[in-house]
PDB file of N, CA and C in Angstrom:
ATOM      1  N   UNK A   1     254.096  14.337 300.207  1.00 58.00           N
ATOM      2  CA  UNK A   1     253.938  12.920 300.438  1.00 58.00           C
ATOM      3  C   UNK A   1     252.465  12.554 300.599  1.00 58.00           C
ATOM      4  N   UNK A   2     251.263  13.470 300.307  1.00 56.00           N
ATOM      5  CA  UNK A   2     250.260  13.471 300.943  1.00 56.00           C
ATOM      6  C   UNK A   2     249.328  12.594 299.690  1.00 56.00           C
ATOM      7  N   UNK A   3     249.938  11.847 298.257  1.00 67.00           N
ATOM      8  CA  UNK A   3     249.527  11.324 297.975  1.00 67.00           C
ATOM      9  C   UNK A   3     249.974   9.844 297.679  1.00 67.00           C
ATOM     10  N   UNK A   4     250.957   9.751 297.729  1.00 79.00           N
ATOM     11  CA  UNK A   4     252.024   8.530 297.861  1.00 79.00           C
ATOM     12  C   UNK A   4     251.350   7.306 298.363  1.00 79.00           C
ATOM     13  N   UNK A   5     250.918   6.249 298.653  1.00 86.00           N
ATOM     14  CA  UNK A   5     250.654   5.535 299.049  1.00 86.00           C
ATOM     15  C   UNK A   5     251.221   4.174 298.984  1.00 86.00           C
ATOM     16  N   UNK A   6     250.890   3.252 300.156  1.00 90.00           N
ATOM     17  CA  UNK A   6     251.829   2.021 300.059  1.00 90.00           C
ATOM     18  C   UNK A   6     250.994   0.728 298.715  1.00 90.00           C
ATOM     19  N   UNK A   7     250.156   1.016 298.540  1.00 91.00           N
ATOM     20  CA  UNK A   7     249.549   0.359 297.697  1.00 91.00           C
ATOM     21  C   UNK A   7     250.619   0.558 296.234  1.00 91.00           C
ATOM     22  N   UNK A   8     250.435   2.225 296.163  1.00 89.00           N
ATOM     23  CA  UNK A   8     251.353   2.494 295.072  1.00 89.00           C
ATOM     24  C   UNK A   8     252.941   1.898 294.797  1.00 89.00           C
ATOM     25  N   UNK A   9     253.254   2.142 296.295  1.00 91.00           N
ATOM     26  CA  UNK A   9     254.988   1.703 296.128  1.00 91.00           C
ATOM     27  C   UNK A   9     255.024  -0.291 295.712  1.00 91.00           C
ATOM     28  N   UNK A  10     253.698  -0.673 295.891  1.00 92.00           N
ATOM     29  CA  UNK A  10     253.184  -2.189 296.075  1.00 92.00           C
ATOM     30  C   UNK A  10     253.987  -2.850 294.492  1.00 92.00           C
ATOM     31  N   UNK A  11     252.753  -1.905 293.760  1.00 92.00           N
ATOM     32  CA  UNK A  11     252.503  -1.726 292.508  1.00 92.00           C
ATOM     33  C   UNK A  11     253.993  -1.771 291.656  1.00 92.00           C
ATOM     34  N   UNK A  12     254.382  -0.571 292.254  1.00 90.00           N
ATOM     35  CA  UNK A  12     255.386   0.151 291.058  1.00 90.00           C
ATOM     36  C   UNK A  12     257.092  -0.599 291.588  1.00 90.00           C
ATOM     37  N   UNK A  13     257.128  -0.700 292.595  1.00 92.00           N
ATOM     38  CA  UNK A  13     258.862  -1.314 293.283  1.00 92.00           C
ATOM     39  C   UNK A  13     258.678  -2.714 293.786  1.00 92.00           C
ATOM     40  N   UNK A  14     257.912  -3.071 294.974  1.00 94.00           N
ATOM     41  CA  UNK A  14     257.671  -4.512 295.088  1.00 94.00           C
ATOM     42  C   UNK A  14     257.024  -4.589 296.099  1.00 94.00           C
ATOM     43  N   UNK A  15     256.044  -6.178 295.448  1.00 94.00           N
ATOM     44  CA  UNK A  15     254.846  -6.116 296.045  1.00 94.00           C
ATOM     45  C   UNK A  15     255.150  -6.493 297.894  1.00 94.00           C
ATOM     46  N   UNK A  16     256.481  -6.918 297.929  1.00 95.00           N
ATOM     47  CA  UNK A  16     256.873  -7.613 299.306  1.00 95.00           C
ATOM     48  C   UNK A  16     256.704  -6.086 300.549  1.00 95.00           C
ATOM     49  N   UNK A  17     256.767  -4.624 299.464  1.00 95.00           N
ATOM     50  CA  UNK A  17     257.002  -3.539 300.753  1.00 95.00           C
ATOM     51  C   UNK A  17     255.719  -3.772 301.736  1.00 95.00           C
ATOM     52  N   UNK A  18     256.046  -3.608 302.797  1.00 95.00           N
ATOM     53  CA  UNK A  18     254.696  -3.603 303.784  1.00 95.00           C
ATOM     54  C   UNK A  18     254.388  -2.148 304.648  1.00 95.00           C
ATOM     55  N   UNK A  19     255.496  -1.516 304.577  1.00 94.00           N
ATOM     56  CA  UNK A  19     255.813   0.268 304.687  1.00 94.00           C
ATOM     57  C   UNK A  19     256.920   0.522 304.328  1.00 94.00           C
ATOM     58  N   UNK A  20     256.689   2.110 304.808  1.00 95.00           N
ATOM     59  CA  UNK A  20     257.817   3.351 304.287  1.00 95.00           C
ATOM     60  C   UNK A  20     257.967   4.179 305.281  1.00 95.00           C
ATOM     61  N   UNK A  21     259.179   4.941 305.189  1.00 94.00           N
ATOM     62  CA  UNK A  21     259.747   6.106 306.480  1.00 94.00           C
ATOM     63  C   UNK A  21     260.041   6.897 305.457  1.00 94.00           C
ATOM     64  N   UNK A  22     259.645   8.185 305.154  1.00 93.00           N
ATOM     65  CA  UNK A  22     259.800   9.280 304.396  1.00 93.00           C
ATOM     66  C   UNK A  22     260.704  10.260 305.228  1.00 93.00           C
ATOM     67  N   UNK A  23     261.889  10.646 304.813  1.00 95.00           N
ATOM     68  CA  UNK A  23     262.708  11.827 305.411  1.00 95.00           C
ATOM     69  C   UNK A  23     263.061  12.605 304.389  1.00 95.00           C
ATOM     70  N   UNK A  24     262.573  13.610 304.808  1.00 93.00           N
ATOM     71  CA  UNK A  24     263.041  14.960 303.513  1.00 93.00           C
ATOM     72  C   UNK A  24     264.492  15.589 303.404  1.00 93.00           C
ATOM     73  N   UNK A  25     264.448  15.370 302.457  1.00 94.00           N
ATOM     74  CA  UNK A  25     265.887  15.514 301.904  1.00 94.00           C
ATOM     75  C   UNK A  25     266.409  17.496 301.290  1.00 94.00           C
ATOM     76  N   UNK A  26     265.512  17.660 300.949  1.00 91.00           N
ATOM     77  CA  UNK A  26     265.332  19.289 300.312  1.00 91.00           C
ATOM     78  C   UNK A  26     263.568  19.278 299.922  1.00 91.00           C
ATOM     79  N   UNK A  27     263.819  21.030 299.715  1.00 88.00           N
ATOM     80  CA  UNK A  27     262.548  21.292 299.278  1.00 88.00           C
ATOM     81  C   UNK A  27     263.357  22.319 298.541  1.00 88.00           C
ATOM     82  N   UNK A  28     262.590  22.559 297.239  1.00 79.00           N
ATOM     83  CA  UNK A  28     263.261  23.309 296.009  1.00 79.00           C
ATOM     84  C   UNK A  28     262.664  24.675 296.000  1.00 79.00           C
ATOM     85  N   UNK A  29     263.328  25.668 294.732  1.00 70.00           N
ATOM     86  CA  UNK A  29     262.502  26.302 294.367  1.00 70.00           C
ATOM     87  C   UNK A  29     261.500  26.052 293.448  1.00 70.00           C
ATOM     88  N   UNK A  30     261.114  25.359 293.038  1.00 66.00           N
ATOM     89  CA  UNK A  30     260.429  24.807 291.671  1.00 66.00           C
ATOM     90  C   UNK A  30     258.706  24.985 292.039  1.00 66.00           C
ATOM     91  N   UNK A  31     258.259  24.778 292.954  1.00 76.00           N
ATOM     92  CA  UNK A  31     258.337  24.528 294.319  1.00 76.00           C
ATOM     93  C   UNK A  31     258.102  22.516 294.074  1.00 76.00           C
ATOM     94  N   UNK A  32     259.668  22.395 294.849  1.00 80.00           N
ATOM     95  CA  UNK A  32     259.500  20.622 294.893  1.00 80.00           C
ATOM     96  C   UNK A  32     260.078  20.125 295.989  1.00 80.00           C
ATOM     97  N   UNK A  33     260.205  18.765 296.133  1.00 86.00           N
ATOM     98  CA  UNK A  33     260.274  18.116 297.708  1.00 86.00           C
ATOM     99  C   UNK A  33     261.059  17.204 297.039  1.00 86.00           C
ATOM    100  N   UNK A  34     262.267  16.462 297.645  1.00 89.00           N
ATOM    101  CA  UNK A  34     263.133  15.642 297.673  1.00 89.00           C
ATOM    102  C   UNK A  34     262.977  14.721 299.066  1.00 89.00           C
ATOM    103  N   UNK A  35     262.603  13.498 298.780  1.00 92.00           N
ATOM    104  CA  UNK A  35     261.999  12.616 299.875  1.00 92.00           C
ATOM    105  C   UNK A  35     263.660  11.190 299.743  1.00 92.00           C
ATOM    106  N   UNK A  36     263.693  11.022 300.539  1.00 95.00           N
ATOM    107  CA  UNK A  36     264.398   9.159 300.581  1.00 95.00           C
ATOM    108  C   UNK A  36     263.409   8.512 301.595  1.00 95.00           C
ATOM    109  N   UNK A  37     262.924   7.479 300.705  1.00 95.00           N
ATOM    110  CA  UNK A  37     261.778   6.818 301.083  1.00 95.00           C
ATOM    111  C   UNK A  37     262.793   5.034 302.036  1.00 95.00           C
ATOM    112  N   UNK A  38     262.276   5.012 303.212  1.00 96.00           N
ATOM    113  CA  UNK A  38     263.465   4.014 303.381  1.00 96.00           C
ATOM    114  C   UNK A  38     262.080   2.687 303.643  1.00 96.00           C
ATOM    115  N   UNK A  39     262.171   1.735 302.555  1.00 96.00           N
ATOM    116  CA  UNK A  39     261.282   0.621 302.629  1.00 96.00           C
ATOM    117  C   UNK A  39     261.290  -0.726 303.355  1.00 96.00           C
ATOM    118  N   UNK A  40     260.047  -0.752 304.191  1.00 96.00           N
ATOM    119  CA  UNK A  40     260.232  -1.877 305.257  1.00 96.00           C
ATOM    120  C   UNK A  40     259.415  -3.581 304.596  1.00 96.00           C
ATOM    121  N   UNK A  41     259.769  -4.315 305.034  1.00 96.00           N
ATOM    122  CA  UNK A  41     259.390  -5.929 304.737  1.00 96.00           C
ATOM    123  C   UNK A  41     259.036  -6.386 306.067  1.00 96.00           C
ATOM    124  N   UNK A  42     258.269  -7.684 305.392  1.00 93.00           N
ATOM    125  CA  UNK A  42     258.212  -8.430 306.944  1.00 93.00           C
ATOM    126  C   UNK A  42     259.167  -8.974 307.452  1.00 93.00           C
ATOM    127  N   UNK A  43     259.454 -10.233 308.044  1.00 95.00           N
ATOM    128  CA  UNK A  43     260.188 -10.697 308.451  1.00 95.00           C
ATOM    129  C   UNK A  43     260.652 -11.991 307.550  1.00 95.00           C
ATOM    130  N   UNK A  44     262.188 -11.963 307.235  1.00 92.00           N
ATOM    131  CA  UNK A  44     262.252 -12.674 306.273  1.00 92.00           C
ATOM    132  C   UNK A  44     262.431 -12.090 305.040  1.00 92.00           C
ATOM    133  N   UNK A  45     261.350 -10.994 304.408  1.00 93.00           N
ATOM    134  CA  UNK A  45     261.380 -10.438 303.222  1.00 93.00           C
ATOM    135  C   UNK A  45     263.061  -9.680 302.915  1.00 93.00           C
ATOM    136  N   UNK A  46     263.666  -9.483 301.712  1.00 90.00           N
ATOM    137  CA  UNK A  46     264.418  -8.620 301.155  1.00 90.00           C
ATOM    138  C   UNK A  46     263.891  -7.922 299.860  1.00 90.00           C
ATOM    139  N   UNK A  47     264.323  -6.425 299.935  1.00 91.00           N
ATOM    140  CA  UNK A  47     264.571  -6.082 298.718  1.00 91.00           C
ATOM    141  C   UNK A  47     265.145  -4.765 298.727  1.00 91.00           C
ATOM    142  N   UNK A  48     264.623  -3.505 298.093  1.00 91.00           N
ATOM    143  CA  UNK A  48     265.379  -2.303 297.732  1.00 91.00           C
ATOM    144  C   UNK A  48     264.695  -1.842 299.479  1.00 91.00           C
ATOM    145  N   UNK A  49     265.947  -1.501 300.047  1.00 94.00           N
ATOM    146  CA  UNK A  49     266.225  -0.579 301.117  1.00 94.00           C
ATOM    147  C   UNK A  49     265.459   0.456 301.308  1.00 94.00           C
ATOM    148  N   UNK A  50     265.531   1.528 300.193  1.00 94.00           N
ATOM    149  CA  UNK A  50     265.336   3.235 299.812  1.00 94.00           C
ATOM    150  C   UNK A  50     265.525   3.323 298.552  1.00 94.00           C
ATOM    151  N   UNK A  51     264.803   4.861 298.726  1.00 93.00           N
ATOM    152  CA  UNK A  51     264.706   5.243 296.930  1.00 93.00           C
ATOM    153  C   UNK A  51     264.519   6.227 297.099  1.00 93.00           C
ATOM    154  N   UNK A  52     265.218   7.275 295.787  1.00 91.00           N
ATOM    155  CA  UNK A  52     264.874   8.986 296.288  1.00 91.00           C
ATOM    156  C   UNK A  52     263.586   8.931 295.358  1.00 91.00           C
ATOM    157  N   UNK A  53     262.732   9.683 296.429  1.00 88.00           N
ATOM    158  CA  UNK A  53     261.783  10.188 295.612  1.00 88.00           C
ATOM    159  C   UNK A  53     261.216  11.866 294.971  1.00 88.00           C
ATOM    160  N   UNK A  54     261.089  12.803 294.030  1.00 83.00           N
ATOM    161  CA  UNK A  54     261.009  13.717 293.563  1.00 83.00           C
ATOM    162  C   UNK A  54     259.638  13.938 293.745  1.00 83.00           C
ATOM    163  N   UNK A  55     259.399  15.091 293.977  1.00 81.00           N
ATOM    164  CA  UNK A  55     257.871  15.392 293.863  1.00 81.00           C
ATOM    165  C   UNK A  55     258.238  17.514 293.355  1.00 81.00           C
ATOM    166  N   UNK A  56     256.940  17.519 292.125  1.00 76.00           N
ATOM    167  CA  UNK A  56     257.276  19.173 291.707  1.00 76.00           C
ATOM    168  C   UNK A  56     255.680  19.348 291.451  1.00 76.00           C
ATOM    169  N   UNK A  57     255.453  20.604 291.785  1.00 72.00           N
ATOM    170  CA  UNK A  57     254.093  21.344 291.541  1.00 72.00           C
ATOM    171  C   UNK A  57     254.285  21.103 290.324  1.00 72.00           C
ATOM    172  N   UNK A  58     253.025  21.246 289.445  1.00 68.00           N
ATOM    173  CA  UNK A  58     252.753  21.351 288.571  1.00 68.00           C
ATOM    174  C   UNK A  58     252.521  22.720 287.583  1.00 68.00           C
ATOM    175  N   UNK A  59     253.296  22.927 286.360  1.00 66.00           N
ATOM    176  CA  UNK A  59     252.389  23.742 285.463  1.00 66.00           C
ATOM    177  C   UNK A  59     253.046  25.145 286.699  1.00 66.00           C
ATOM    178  N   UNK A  60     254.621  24.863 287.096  1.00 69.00           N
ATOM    179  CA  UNK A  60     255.055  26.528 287.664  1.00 69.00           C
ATOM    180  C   UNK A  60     255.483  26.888 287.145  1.00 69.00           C
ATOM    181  N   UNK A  61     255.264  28.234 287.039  1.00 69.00           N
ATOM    182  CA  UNK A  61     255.279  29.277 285.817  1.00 69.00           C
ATOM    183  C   UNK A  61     256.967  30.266 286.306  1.00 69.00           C
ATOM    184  N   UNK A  62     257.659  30.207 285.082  1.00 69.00           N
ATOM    185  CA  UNK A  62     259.213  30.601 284.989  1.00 69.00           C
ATOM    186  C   UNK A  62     259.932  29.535 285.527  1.00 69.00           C
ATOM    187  N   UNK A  63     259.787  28.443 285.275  1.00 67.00           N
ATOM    188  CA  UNK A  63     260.484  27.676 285.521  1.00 67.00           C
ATOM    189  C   UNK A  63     261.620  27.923 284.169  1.00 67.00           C
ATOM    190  N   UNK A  64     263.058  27.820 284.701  1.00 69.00           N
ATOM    191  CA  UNK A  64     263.924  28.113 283.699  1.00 69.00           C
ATOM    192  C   UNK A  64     263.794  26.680 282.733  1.00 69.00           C
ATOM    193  N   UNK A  65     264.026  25.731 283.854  1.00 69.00           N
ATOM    194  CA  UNK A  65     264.589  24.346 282.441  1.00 69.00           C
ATOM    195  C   UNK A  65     263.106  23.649 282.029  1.00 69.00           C
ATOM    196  N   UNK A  66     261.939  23.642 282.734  1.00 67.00           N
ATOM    197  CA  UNK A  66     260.855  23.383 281.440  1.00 67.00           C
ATOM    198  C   UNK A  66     261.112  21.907 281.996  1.00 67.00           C
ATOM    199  N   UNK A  67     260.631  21.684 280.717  1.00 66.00           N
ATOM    200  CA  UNK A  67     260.277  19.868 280.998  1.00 66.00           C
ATOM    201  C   UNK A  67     261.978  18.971 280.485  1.00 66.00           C
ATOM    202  N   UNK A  68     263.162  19.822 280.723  1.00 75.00           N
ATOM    203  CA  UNK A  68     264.141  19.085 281.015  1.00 75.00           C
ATOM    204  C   UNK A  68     264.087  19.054 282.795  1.00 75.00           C
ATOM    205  N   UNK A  69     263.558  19.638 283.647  1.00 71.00           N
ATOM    206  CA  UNK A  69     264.061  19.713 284.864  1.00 71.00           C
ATOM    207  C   UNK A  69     264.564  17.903 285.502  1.00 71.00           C
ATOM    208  N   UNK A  70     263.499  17.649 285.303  1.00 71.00           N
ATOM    209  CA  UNK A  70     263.239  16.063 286.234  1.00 71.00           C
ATOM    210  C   UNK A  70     264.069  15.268 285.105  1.00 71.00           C
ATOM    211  N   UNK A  71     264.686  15.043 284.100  1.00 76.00           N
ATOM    212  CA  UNK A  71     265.532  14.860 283.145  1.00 76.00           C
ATOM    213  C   UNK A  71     266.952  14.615 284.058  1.00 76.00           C
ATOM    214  N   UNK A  72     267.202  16.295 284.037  1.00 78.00           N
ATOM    215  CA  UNK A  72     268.327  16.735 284.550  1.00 78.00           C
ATOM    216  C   UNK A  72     268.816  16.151 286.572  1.00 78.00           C
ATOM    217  N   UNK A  73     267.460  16.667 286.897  1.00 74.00           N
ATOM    218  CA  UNK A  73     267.536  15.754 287.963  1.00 74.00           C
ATOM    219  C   UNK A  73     268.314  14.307 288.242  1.00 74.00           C
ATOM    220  N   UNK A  74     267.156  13.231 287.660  1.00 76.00           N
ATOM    221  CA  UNK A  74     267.555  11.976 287.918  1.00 76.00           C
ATOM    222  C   UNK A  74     268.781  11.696 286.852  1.00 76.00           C
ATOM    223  N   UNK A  75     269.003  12.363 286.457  1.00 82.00           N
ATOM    224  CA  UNK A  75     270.685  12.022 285.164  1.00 82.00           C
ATOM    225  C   UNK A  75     271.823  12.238 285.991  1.00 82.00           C
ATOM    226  N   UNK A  76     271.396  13.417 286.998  1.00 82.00           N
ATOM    227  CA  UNK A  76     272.622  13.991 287.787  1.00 82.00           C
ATOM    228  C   UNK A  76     273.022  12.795 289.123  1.00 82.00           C
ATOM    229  N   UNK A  77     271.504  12.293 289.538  1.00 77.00           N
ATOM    230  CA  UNK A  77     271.522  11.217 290.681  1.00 77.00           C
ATOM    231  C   UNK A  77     272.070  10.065 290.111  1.00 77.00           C
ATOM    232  N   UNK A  78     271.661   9.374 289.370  1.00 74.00           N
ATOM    233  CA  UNK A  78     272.331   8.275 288.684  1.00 74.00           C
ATOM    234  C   UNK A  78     272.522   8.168 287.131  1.00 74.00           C
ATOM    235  N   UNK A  79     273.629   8.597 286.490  1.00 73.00           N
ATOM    236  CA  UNK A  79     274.083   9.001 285.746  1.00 73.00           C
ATOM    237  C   UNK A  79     274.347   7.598 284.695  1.00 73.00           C
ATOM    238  N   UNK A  80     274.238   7.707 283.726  1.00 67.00           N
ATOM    239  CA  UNK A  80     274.361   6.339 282.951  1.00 67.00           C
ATOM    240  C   UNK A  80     275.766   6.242 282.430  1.00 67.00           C
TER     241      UNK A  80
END
């Protein structure tokens, strides 16, 4: 979580977040971190609650599924 920032979540989900409560959910072998990010507003504000967030080292070596992993991941979480 050590690069995450609220500016970012501003940006990318909505500009109304004003913070976040990060609770870890798993940590993988991959080596990766499974976060649910639970998002706060001011007073008055609505919008998205939480969101899982994924985080994986980079460039780890024997990884079986390769660049299906994070694919397979979020397909399995919300499935189309």
């Amino acid at each position: 979580m050590q690069t995450l920032s609220i500016d970012l979540l501003q940006q990318v989900v909505d500009p109304e977040i004003e913070g976040f409560t990060p609770a870890l959910l798993k940590t993988g072998a991959s080596p990766s971190t499974v976060y649910r990010l639970t998002l706060h507003y001011g007073p008055g504000r609505q919008g998205i609650r939480s969101l899982i967030l994924k985080s994986v080292a980079p460039d780890w070596p024997g990884d079986a599924h390769g660049a299906d992993r994070e694919y397979l991941f979020y397909s399995t979480l919300h499935p189309s």
